[in-house]
Tab-separated table of N, CA and C in Angstrom:
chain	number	residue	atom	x	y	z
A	1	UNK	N	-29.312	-121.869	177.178
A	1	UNK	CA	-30.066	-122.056	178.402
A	1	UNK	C	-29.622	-123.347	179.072
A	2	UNK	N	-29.512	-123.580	180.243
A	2	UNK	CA	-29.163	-124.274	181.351
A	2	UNK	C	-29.879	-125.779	181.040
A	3	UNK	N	-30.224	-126.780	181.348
A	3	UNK	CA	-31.204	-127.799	181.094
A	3	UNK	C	-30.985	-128.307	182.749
A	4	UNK	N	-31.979	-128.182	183.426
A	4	UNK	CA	-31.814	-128.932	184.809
A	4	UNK	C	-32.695	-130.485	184.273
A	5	UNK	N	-31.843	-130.973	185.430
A	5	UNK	CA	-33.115	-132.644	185.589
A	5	UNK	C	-32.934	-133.039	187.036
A	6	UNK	N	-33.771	-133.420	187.191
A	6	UNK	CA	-33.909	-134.149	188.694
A	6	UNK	C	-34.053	-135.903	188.416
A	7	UNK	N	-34.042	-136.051	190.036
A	7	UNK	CA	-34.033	-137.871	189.873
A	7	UNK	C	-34.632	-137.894	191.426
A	8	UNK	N	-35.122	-138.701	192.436
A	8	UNK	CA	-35.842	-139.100	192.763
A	8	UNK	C	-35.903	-140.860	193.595
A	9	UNK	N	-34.929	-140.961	194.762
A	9	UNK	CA	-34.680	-142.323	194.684
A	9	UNK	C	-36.532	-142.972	195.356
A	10	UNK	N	-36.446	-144.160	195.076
A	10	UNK	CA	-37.959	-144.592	195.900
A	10	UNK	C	-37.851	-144.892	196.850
A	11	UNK	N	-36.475	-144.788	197.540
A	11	UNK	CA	-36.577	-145.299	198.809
A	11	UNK	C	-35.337	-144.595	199.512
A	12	UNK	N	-35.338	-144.112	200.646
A	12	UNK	CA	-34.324	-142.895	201.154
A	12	UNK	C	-32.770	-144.116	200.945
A	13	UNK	N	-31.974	-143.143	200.247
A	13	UNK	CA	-31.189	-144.261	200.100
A	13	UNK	C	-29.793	-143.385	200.674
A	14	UNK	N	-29.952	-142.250	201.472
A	14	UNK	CA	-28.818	-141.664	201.954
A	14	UNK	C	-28.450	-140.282	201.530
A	15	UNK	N	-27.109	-139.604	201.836
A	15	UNK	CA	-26.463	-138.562	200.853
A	15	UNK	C	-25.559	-139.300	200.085
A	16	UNK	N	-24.768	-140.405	200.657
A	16	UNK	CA	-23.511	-140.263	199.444
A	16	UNK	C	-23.996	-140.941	198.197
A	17	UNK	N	-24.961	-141.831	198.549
A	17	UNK	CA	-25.117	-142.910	197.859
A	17	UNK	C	-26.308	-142.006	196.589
A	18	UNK	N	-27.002	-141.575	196.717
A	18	UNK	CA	-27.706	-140.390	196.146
A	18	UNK	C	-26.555	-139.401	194.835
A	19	UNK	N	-25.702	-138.683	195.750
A	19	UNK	CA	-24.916	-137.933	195.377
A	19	UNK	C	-24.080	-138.895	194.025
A	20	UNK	N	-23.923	-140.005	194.670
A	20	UNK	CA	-23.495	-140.656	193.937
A	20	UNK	C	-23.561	-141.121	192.561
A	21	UNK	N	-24.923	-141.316	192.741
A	21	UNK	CA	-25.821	-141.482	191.698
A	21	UNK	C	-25.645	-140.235	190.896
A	22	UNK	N	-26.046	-139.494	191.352
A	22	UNK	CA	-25.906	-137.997	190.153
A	22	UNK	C	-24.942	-137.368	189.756
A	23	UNK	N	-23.495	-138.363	190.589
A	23	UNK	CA	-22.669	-138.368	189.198
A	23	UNK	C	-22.181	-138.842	188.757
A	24	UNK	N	-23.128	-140.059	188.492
A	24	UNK	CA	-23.193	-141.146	187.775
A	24	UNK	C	-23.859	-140.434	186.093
A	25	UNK	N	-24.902	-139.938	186.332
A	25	UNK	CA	-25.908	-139.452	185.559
A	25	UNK	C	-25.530	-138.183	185.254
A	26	UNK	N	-24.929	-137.631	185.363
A	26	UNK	CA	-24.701	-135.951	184.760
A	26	UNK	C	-24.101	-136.057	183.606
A	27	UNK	N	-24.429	-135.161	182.723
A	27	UNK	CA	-24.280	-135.295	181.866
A	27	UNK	C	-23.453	-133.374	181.208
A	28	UNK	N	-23.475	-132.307	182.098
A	28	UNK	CA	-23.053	-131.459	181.977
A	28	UNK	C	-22.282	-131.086	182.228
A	29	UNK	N	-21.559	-129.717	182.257
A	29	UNK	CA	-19.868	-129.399	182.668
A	29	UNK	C	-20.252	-128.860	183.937
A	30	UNK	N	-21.017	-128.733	184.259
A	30	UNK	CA	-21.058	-127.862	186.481
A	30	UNK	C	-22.255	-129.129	186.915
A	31	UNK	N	-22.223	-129.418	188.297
A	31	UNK	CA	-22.999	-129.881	189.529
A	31	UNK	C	-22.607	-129.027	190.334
A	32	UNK	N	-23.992	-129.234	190.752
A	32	UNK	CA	-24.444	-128.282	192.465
A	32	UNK	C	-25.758	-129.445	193.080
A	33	UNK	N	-25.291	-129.009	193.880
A	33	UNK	CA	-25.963	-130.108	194.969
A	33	UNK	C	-27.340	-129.374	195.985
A	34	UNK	N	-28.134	-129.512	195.629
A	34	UNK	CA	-28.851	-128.481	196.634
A	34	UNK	C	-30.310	-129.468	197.263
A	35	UNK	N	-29.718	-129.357	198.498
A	35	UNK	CA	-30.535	-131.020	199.754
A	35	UNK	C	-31.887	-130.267	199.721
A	36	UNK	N	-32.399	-130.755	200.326
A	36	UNK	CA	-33.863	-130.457	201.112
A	36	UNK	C	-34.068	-129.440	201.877
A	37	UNK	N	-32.997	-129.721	203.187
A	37	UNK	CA	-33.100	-128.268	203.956
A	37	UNK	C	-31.826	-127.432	203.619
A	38	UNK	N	-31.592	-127.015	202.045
A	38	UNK	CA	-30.872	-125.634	201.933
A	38	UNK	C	-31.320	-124.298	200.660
A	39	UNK	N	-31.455	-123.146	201.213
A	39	UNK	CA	-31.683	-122.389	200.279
A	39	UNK	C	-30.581	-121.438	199.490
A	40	UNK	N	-30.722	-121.072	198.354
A	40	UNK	CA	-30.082	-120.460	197.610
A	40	UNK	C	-30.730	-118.827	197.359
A	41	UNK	N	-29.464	-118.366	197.738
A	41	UNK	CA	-29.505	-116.883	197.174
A	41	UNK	C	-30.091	-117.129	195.478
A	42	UNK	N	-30.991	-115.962	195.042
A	42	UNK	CA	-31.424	-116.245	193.480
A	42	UNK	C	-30.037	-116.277	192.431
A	43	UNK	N	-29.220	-115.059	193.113
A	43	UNK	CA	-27.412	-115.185	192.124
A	43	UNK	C	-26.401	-116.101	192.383
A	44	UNK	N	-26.939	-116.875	193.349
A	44	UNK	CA	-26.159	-118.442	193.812
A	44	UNK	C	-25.273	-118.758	192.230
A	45	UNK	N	-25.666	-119.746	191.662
A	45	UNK	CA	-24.739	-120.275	190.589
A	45	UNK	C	-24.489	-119.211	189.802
A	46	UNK	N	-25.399	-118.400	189.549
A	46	UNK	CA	-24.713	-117.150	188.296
A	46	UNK	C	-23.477	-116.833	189.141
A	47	UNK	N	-23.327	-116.132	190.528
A	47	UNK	CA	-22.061	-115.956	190.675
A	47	UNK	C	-20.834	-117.077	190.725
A	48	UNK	N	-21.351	-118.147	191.070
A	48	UNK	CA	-20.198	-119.268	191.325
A	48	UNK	C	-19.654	-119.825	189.966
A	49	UNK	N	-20.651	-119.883	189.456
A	49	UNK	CA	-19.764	-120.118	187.740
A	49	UNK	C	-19.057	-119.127	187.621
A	50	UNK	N	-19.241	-117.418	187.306
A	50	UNK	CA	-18.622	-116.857	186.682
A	50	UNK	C	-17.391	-116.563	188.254
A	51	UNK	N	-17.418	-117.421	188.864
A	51	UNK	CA	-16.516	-117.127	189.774
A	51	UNK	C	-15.107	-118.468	189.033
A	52	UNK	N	-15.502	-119.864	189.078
A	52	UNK	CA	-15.411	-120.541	188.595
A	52	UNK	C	-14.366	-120.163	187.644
A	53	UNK	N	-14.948	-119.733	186.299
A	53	UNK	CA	-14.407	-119.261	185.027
A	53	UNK	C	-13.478	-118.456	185.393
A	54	UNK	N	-13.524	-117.343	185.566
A	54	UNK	CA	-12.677	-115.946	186.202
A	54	UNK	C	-11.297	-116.952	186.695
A	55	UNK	N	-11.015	-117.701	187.268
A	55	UNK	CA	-10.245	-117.890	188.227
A	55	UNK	C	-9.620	-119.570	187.673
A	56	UNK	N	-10.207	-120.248	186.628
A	56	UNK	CA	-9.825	-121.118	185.993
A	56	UNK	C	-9.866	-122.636	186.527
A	57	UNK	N	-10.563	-122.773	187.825
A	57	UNK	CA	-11.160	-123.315	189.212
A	57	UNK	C	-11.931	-124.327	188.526
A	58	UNK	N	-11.303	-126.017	188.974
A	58	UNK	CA	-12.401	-127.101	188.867
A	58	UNK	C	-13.548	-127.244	189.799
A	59	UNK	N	-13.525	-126.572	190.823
A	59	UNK	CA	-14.422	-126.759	191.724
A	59	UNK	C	-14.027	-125.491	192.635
A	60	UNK	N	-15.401	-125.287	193.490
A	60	UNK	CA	-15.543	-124.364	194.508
A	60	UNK	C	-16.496	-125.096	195.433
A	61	UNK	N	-16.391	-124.178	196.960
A	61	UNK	CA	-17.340	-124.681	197.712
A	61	UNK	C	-17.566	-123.193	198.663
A	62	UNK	N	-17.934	-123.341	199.314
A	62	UNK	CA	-18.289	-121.705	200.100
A	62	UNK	C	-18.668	-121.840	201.459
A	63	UNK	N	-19.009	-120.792	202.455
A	63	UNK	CA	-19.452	-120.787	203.307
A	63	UNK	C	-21.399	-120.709	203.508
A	64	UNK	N	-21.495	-121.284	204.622
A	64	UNK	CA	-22.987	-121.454	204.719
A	64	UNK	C	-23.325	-119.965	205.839
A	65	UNK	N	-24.776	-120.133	205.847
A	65	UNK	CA	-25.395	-119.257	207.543
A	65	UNK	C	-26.984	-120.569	207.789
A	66	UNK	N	-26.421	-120.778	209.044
A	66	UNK	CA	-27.593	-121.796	209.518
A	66	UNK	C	-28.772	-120.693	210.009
A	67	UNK	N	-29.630	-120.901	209.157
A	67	UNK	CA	-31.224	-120.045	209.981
A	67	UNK	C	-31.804	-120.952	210.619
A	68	UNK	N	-33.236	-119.996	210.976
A	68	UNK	CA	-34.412	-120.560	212.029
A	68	UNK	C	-35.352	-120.904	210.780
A	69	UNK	N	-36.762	-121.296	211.908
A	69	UNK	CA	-37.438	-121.315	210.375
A	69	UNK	C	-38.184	-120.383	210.298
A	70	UNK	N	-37.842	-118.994	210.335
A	70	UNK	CA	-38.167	-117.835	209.960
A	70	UNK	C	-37.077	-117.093	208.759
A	71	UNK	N	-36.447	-118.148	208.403
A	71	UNK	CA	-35.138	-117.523	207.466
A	71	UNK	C	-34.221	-116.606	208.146
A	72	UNK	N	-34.350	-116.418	209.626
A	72	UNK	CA	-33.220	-115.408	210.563
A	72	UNK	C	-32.076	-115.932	210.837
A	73	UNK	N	-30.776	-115.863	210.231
A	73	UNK	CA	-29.515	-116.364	211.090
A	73	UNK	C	-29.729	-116.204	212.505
A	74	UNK	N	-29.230	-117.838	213.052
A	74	UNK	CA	-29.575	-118.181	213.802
A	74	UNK	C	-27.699	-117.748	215.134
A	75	UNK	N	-26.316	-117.466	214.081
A	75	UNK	CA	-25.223	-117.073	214.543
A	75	UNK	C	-24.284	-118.416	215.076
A	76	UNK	N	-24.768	-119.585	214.025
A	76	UNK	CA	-23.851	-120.870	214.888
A	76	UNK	C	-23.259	-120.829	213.359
């Protein structure tokens, strides 16, 4: 099983500097980054790992769809 952890700065301290931090602190073989305003399909990482693996890939990144806040692609 997976072990997630979170962290929590006390004071808005940015993206990179954040990002930074967590990988500073990781401690596992995959990061994913997932902000405030983004949602994930539920097969999000199940597919990107075994995409990952399959293909022998240190990293991936993908395409987005910007919605409303009704969850409707919005087409930008």
């Amino acid at each position: 099983m997976t072990k997630t952890r979170h962290w929590r700065n006390e004071q808005n301290e940015g993206a990179a500097l954040t990002r930074n931090r967590a990988l500073r602190e990781a401690k596992g073989r995959y990061i994913a980054f997932l902000d405030s305003d983004d949602l994930w399909l539920p097969t999000k990482l199940e597919r990107q790992i075994a995409f990952l693996e399959r293909n022998g890939y240190a990293f991936t990144y993908h395409e987005y769809t910007e919605i409303d806040e009704e969850s409707k692609p919005i087409g930008i």
